[in-house]
Coordinates of C-alpha atoms in Angstrom, one line a residue:
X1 CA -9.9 -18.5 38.8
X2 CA -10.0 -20.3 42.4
X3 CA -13.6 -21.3 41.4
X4 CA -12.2 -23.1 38.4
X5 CA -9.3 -24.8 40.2
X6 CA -11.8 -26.5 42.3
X7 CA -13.9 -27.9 39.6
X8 CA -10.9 -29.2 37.6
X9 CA -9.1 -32.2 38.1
X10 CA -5.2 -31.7 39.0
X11 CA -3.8 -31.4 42.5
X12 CA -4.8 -28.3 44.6
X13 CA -3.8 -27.3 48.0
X14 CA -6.4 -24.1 49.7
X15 CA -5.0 -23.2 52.8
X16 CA -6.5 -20.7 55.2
X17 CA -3.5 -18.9 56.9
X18 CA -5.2 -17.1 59.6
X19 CA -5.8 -18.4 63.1
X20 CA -8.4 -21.8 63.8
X21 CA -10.6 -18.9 65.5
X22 CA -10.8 -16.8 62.9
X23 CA -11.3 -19.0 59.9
X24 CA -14.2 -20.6 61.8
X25 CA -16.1 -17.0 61.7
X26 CA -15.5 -17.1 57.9
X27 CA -14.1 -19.6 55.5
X28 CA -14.0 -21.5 51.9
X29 CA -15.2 -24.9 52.0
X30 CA -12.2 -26.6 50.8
X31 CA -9.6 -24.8 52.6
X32 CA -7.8 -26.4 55.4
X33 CA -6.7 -24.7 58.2
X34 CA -2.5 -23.6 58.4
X35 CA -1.9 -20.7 60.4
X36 CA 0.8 -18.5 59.5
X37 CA 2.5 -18.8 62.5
X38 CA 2.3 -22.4 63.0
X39 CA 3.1 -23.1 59.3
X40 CA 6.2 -24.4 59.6
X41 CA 5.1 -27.1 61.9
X42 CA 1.9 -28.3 60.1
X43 CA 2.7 -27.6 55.8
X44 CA 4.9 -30.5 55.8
X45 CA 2.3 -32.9 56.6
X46 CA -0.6 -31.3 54.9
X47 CA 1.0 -30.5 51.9
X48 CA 4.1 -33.0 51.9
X49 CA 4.6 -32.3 47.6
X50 CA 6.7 -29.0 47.4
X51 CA 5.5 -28.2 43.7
X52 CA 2.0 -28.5 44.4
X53 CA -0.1 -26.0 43.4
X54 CA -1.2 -23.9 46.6
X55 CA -3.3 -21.4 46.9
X56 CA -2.9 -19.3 49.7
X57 CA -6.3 -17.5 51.7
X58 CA -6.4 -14.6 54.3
X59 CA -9.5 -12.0 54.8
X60 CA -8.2 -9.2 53.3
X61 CA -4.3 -9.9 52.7
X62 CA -2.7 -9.5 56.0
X63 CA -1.4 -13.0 56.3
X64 CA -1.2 -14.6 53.0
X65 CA 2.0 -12.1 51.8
X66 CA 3.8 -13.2 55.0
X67 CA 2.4 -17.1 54.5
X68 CA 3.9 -17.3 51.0
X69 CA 7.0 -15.5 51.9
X70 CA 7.7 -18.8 54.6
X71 CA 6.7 -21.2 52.0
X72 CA 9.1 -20.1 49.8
X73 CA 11.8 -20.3 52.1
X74 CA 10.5 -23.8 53.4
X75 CA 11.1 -24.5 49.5
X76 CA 7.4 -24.9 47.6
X77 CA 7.2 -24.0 44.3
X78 CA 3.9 -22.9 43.0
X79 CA 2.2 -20.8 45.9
X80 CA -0.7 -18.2 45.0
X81 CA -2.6 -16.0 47.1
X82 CA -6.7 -15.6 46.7
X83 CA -7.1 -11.7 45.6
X84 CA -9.1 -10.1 48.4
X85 CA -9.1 -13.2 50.3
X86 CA -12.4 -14.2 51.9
X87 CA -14.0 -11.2 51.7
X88 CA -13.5 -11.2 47.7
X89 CA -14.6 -14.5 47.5
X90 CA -17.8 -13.2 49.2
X91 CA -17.9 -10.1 47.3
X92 CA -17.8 -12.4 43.8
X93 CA -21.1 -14.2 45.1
X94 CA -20.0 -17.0 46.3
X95 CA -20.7 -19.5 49.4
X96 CA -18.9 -18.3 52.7
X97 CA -18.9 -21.3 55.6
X98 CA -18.4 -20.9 59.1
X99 CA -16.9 -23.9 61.4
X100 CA -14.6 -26.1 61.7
X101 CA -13.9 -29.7 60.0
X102 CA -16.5 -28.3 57.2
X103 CA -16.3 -30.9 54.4
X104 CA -16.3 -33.8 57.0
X105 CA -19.9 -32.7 59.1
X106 CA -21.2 -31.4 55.9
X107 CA -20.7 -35.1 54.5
X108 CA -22.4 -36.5 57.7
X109 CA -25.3 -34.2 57.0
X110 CA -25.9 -35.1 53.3
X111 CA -25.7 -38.5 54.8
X112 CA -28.1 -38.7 56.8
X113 CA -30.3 -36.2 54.6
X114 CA -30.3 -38.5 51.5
X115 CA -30.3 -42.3 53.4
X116 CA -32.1 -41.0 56.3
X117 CA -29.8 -42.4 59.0
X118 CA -31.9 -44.3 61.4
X119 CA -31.6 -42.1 65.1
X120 CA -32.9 -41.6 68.6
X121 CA -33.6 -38.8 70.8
X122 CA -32.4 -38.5 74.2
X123 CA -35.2 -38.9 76.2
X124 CA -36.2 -41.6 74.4
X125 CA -32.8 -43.3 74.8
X126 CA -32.9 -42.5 78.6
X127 CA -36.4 -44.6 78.8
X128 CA -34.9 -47.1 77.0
X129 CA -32.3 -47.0 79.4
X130 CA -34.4 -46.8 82.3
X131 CA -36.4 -49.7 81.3
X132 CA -33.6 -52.4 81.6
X133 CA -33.9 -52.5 77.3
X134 CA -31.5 -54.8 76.1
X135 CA -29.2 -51.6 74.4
X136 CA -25.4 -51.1 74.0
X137 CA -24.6 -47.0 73.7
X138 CA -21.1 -46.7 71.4
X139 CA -19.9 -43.4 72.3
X140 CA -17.9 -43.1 68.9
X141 CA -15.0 -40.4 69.4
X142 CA -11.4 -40.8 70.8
X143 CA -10.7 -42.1 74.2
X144 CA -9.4 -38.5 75.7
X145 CA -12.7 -37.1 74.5
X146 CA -14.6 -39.9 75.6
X147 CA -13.0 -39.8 79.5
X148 CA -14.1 -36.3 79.4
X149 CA -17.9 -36.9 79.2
X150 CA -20.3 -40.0 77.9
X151 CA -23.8 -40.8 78.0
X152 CA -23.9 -43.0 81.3
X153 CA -23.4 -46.6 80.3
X154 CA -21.3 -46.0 77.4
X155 CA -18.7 -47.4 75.7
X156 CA -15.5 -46.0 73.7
X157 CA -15.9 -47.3 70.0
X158 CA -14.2 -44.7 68.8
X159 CA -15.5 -44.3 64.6
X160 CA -13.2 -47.0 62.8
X161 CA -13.4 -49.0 65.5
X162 CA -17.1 -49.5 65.1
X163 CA -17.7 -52.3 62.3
X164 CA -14.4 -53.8 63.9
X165 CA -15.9 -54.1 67.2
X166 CA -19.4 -54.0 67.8
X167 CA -20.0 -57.6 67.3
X168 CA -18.0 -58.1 70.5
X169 CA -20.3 -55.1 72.2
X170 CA -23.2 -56.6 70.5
X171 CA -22.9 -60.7 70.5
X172 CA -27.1 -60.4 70.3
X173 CA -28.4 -59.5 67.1
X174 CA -31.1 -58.7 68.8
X175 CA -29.5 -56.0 70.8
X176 CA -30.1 -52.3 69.9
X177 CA -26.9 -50.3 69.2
X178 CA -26.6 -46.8 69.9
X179 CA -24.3 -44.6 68.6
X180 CA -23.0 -41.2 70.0
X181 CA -20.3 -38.3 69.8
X182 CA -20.9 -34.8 71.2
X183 CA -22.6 -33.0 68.3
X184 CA -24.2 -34.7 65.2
X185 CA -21.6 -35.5 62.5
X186 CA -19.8 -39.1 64.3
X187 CA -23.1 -40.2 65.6
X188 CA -24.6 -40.1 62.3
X189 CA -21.6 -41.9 60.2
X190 CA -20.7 -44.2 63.1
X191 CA -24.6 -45.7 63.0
X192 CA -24.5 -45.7 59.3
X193 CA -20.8 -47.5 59.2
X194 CA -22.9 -49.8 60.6
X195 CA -26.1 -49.5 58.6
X196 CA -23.8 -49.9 55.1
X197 CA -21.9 -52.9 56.4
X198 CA -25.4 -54.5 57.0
X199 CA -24.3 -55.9 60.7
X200 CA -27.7 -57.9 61.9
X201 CA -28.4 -55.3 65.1
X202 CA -30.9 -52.3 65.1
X203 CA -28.8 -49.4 64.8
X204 CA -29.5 -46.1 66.1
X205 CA -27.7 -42.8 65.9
X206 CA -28.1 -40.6 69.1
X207 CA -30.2 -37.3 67.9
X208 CA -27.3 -34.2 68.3
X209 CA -25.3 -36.7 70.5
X210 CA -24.1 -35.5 74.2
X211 CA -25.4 -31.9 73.5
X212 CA -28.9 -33.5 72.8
X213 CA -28.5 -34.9 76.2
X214 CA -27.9 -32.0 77.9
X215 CA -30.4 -29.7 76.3
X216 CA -32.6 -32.5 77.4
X217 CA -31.8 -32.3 81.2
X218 CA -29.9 -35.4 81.3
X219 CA -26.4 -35.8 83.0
X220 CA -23.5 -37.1 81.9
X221 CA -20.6 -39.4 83.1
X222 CA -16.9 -38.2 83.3
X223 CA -13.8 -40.0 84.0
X224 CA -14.7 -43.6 82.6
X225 CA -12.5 -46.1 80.8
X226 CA -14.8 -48.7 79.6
X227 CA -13.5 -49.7 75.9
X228 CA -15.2 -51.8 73.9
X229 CA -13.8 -55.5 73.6
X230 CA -11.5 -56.7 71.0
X231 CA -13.4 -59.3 68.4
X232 CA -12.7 -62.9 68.7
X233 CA -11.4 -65.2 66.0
X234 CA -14.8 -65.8 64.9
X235 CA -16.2 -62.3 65.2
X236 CA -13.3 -60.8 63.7
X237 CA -13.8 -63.0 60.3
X238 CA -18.0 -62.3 60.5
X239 CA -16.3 -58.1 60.8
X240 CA -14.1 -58.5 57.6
X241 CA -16.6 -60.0 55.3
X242 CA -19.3 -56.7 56.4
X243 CA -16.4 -54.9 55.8
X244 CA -14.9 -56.4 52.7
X245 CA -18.9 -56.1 51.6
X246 CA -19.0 -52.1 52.1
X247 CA -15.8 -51.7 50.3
X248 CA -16.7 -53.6 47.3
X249 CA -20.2 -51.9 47.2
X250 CA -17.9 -48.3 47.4
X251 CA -15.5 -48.8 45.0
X252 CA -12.9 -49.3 46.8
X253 CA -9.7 -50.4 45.3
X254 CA -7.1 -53.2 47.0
X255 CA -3.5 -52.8 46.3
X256 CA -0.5 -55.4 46.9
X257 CA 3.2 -53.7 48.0
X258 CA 3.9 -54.1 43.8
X259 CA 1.7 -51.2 43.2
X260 CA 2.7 -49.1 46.9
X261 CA 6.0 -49.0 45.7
X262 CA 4.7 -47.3 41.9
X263 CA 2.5 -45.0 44.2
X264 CA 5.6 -44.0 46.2
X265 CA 7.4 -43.9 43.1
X266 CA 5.5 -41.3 41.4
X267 CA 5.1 -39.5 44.3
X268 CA 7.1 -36.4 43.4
X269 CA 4.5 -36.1 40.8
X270 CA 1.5 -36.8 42.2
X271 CA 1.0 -36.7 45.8
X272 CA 1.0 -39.6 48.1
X273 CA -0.6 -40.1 52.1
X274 CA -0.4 -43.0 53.9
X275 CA -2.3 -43.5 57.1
X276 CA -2.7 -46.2 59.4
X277 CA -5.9 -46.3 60.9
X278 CA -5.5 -47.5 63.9
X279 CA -6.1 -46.6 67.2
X280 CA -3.1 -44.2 68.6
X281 CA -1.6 -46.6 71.1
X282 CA -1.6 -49.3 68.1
X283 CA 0.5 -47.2 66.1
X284 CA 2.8 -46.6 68.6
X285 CA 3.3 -50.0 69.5
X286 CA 4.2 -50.8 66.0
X287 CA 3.6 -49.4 62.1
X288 CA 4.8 -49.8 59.0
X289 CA 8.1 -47.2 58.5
X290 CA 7.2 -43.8 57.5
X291 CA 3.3 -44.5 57.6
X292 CA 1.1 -41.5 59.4
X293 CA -1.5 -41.9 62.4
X294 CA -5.2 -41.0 61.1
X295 CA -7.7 -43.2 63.3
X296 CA -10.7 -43.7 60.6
X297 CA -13.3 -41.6 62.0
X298 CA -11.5 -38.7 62.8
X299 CA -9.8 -39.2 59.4
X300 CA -13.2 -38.8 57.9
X301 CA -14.8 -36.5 59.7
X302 CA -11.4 -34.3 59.8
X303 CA -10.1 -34.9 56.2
X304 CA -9.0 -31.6 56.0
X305 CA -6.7 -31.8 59.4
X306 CA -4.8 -34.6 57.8
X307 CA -4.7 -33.8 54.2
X308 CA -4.5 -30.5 52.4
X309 CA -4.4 -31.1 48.6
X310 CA -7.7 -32.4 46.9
X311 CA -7.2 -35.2 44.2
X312 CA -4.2 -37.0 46.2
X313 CA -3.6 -40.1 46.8
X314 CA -4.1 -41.7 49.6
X315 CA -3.5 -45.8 50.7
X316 CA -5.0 -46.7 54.3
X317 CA -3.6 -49.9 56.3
X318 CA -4.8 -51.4 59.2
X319 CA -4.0 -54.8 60.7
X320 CA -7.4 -56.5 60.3
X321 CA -8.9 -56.2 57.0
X322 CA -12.1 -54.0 58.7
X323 CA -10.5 -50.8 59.6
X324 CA -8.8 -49.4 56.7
X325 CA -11.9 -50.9 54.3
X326 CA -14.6 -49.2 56.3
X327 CA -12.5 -45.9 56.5
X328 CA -12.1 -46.1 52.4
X329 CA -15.5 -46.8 51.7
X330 CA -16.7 -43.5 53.2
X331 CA -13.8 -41.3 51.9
X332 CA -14.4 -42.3 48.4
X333 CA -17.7 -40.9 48.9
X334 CA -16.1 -37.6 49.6
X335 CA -15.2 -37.4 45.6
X336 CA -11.8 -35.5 45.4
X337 CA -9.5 -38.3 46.6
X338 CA -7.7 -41.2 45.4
X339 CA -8.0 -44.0 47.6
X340 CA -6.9 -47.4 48.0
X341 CA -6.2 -49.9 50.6
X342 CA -2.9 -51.8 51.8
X343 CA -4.0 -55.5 51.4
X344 CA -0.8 -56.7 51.8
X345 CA 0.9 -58.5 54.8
X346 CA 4.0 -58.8 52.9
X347 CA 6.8 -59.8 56.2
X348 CA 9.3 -57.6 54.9
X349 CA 7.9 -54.5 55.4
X350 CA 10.2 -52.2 57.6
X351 CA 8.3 -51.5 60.6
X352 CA 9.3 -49.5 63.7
X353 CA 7.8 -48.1 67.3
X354 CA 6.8 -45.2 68.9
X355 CA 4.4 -41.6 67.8
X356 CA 4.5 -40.1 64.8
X357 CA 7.5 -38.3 63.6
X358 CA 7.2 -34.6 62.7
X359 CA 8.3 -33.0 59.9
X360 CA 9.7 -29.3 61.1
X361 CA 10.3 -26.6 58.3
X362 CA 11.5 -23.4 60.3
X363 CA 14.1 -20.6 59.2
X364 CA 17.8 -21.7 60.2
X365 CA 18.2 -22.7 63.5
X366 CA 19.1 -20.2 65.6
X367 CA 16.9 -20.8 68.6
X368 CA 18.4 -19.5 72.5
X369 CA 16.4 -21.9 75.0
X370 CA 16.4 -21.2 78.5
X371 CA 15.6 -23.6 81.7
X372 CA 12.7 -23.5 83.4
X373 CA 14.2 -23.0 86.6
X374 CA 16.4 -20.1 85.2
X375 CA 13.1 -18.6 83.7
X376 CA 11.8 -18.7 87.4
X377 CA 14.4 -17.1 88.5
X378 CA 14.4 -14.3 86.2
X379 CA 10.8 -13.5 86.9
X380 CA 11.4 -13.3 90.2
X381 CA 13.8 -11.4 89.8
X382 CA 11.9 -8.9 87.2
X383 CA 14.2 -9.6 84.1
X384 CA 12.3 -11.6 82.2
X385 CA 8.6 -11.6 80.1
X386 CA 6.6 -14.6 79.2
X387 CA 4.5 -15.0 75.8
X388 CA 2.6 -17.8 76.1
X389 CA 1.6 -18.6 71.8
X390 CA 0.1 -22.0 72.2
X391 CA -3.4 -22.6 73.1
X392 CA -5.7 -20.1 74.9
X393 CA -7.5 -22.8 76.1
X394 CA -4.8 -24.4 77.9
X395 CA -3.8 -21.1 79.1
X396 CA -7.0 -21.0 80.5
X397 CA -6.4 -24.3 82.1
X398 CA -3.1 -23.3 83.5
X399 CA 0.0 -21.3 82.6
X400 CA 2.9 -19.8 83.8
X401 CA 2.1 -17.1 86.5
X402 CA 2.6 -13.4 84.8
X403 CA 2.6 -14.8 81.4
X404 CA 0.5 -13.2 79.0
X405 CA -1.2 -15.6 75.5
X406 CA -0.7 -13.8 72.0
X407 CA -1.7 -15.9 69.3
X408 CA 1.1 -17.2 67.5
X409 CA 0.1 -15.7 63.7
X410 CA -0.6 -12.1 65.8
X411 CA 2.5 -12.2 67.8
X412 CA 4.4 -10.3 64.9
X413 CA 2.0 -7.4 64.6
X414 CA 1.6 -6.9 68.5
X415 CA 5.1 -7.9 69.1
X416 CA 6.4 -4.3 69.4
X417 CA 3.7 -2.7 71.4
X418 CA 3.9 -5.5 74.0
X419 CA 7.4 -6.2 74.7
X420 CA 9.1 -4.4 77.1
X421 CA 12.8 -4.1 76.3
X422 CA 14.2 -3.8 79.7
X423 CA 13.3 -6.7 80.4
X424 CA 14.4 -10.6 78.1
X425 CA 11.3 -12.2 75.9
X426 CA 11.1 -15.7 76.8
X427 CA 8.1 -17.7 74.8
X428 CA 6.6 -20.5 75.7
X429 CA 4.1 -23.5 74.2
X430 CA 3.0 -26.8 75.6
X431 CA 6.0 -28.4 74.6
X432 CA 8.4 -25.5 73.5
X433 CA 8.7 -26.6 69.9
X434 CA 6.3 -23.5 68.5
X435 CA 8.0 -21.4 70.9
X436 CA 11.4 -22.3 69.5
X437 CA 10.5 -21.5 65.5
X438 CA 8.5 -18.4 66.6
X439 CA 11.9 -17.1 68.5
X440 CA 13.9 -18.2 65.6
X441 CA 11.8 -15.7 63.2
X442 CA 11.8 -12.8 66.0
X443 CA 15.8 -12.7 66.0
X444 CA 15.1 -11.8 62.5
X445 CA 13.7 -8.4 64.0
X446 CA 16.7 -8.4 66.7
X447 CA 14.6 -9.5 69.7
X448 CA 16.5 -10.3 72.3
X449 CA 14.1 -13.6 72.5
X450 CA 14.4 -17.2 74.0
X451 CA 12.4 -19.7 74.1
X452 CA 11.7 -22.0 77.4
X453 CA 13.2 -25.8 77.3
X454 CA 10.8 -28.0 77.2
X455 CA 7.8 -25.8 77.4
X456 CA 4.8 -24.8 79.8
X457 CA 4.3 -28.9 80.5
X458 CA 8.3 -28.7 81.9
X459 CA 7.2 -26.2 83.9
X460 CA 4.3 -26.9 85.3
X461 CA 5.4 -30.5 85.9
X462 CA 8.1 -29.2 88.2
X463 CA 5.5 -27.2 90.3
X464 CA 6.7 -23.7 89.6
X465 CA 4.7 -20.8 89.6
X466 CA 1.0 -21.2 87.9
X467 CA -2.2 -19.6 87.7
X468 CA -5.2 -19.9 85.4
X469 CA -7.6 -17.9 83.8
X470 CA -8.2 -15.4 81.2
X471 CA -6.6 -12.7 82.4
X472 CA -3.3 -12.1 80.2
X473 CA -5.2 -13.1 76.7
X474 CA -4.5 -10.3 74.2
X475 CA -5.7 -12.2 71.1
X476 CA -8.9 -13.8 72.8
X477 CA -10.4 -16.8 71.3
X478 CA -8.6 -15.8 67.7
X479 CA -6.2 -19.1 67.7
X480 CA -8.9 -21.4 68.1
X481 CA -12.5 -22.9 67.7
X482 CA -14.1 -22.7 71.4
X483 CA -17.0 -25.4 71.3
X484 CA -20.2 -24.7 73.2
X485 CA -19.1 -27.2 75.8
X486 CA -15.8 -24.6 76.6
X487 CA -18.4 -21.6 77.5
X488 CA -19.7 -20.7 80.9
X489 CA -22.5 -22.7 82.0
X490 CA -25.4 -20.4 81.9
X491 CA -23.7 -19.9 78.3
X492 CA -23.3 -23.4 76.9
X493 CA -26.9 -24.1 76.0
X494 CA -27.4 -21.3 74.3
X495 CA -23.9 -22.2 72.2
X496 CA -25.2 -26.0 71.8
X497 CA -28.3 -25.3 70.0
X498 CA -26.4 -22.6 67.8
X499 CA -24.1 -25.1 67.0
X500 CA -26.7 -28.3 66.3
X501 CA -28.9 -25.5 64.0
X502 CA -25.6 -25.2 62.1
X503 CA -25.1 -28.3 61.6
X504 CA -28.3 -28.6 60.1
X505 CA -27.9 -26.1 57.6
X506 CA -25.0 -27.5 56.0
X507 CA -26.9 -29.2 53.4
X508 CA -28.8 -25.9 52.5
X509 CA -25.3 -24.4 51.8
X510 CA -23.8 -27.2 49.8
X511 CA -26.8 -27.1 47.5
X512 CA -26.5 -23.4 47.0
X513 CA -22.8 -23.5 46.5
X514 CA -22.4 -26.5 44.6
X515 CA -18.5 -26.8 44.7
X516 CA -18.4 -30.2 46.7
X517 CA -18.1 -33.1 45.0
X518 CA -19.9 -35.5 47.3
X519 CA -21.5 -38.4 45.9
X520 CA -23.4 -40.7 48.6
X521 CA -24.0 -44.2 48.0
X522 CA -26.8 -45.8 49.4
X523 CA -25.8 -49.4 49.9
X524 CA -29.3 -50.5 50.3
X525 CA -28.6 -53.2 53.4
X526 CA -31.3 -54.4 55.4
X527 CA -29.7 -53.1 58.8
X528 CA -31.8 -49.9 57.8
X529 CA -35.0 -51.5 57.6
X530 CA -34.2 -53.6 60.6
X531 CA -33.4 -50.5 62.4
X532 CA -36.2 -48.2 61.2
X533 CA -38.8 -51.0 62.6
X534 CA -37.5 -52.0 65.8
X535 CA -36.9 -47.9 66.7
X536 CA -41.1 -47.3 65.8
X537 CA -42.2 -50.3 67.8
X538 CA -40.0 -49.4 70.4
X539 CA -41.2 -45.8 70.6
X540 CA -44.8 -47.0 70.7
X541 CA -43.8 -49.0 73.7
X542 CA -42.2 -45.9 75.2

């Protein structure tokens, strides 16, 4: 039945209701990820249509019953729950995936398998380097990822940013652009952004990015801020027609504010995102009313983080005319979306400031918050527990000395063999919002429970008690993906090459499975052939 959903043609929300860590072990391709204990504070913007259809995925059914339970209360309509969950589905013969982000890196992998995505291995890079060749590296993820590491000498251009920009990184046509991330999947879309928008460089995608690097020897820079420049006047125009170019060759269809407000109309009916694609600190600084944050490459290489229901909607809007166009042209390609772009600069839009709201569904509001510096007290003076349910990597990092980390779907199975009732449950998250709807649904089991004001950043921020480690962590790495960059050192290598062969086997999968609906266009531009030449001569020279 699930199989056939997928092939049809209405609306359809999969939603994998165990923990980030325990999906990536085992999971359905489509399915995006909405733990049962953070649903509350993630359905709304996955799967903002209350009567759309949802089907609902655990292993073996020890989530899903709880998961639709919520969801019913929250006040959607249609929910089902996979019989026999994963395992069934595996049991019935079909494809079981393993990862994170799946549809978006399998996408960068058919990519480069059918256009064969011109790319550079590190060593050869590091000549290059070495040599004083005239070469711009475009380390295409966020900013926060980029500060954390970067091949030396490169520059944030973070996926969406790259058409827009690298003619201002670039002014030589003759100059050879590298682009990186810190596995395979944004090096490879980020050089072929480039490669379908037929910009006049040599374009190279970094062979298994920062982890290549590594596994090569090769050290890394940490702590930079070097951002690619803004385009000029003239740059920016030469950006727009590349991009309007891509976008034509995609399919991609224009809309005025006319046809937005018929999409917004209808939207009960058929559902409706709308993302600006802008950089994070753009949004804030201004966006059109009501519009989401999804900067373009991590809207395309994490489609399934921002939108749950295949066959939606979805209008993009930048402030340029390159952004939003580049972003569309690849998620077309994806096959189960609806996509359109804003072309509209209408003055009258409402606009206002500042991140993105938050929708919140959570049982009534019942929550008793307590003060950091009454917590500490407390503790000291032995009355009080602390359950940390965020992130057990941030609890690795640092958390609140004596806590203990339960992951937030587990909490209500281990909740009675952990808690001590002599003593008052406080739980705590980075910002105390989890912690706050996970209480609420305790006092449904009358727990004396309360949740800390402001979270572990409120306390740690006023220099109360801390410690780090691992020690305290009852649910392990269940709540979330560790990549091979977050294992010990003499582990991490071993994890990189795991994760790069998996990468690479993607494809095989897809063409066994055949549920994904990917249809690659080649846009035939001569910034392949340009590339593919200058990249032999300069190896021969190497």
């Amino acid at each position: 039945m699930l199989r056939s959903l997928l092939a049809d043609k209405r609306e359809l929300a999969v939603l994998d209701v165990r923990e980030e860590g325990v999906s990536a072990r085992r999971r359905l391709f489509y399915s995006s990820i909405a733990p049962v204990g953070r649903l509350g504070l993630v359905i709304a913007q996955l799967v903002p249509r209350l009567n759309t259809p949802i089907v609902l995925v655990d292993d073996a059914g020890e989530y899903a019953p709880r998961a639709a339970g919520l969801l019913a209360r929250f006040g959607y309509t249609d929910v089902s729950i996979l019989k026999g969950g994963v395992s069934g589905w595996d049991s019935a013969g079909f494809e079981v995936f393993s990862g994170t982000n799946v549809p978006g890196k399998a996408f960068g992998e058919m990519i480069e398998h059918q256009l064969g995505t011109p790319n550079i291995d590190a060593l050869t890079l590091k000549k290059l380097q070495d040599a004083g060749e005239d070469l711009v590296v475009l380390d295409s993820r966020p900013f926060p990822e980029y500060q954390t590491m970067n091949i030396p000498g490169g520059v944030e251009c973070a996926g969406a940013e790259l058409v827009y920009r690298a003619l201002a990184a670039a002014p030589s046509p003759d100059t050879l652009i590298v682009v990186n991330c810190a596995g395979r999947t944004r090096s490879i879309l980020g050089a072929q952004s480039l490669v379908n928008a037929g910009i006049p460089n040599p374009v190279a995608a970094l062979t298994g990015g920062s982890m290549s690097w590594l596994l090569s020897g090769l050290e890394l820079e940490r702590g930079q801020v070097r951002t690619a420049p803004r385009p000029d006047e003239v740059t920016l125009t030469n950006a727009r027609t590349l991009a309007q170019r891509a976008a034509t060759k995609a399919g991609v269809v224009e809309i005025d504010r006319t046809t937005l407000t018929r999409l917004e109309s209808e939207a009960d009916t058929h559902t409706l995102y709308r993302f600006d694609v802008r950089n994070p600190l753009e949004y804030e600084a201004g966006h059109r009313a009501g519009w989401r944050s999804a900067p373009g490459g991590q809207l395309v290489q994490a489609t399934d983080e921002y939108i749950g229901t295949l066959r939606a909607r979805v209008v993009l809007d930048d402030d340029d005319g390159v952004r939003a166009r580049m972003t569309a042209s690849w998620l077309v390609q994806l096959g189960y979306l609806e996509v359109y772009v804003l072309a509209d600069e209408d003055p009258s839009f409402a606009y206002e400031t500042g991140p993105e709201p938050l929708t919140i569904f959570r049982t009534p509001n019942r929550t008793q918050w307590i003060e950091a510096d009454q917590l500490a007290q407390a503790l000291e003076a032995g009355r009080a527990q602390v359950i940390d349910v965020d992130s057990s990597l941030a609890f690795r990092r640092a958390h609140i000395a004596g806590a203990r980390f339960v992951a937030a779907s587990a909490l209500d199975d281990l909740i009675d063999s952990i808690d001590d009732p002599s003593r008052q449950l406080v739980l705590t998250s980075s910002d105390g919002v989890l912690a706050g709807v996970l209480a609420d649904q305790l006092r449904d089991r009358e727990k004396d429970v309360a949740a800390l004001l402001g979270g572990t950043q409120r306390w740690l921020a006023l220099g109360l008690p801390q410690t780090a480690g691992d020690a305290g962590n009852l649910t392990v790495d269940d709540d979330e993906w560790y990549s091979p960059y977050h294992y010990a050192p003499e582990q991490s290598g071993q994890q990189m090459q795991a994760y790069l062969a998996w990468e690479l086997q993607l494809v095989e999968q897809l063409e066994r499975d055949r549920v994904a609906s990917i249809n690659v266009i080649d846009f035939g531009a001569q910034t392949h052939a340009r590339s593919v030449g200058r990249l032999a001569t300069l190896r021969r020279a190497s």
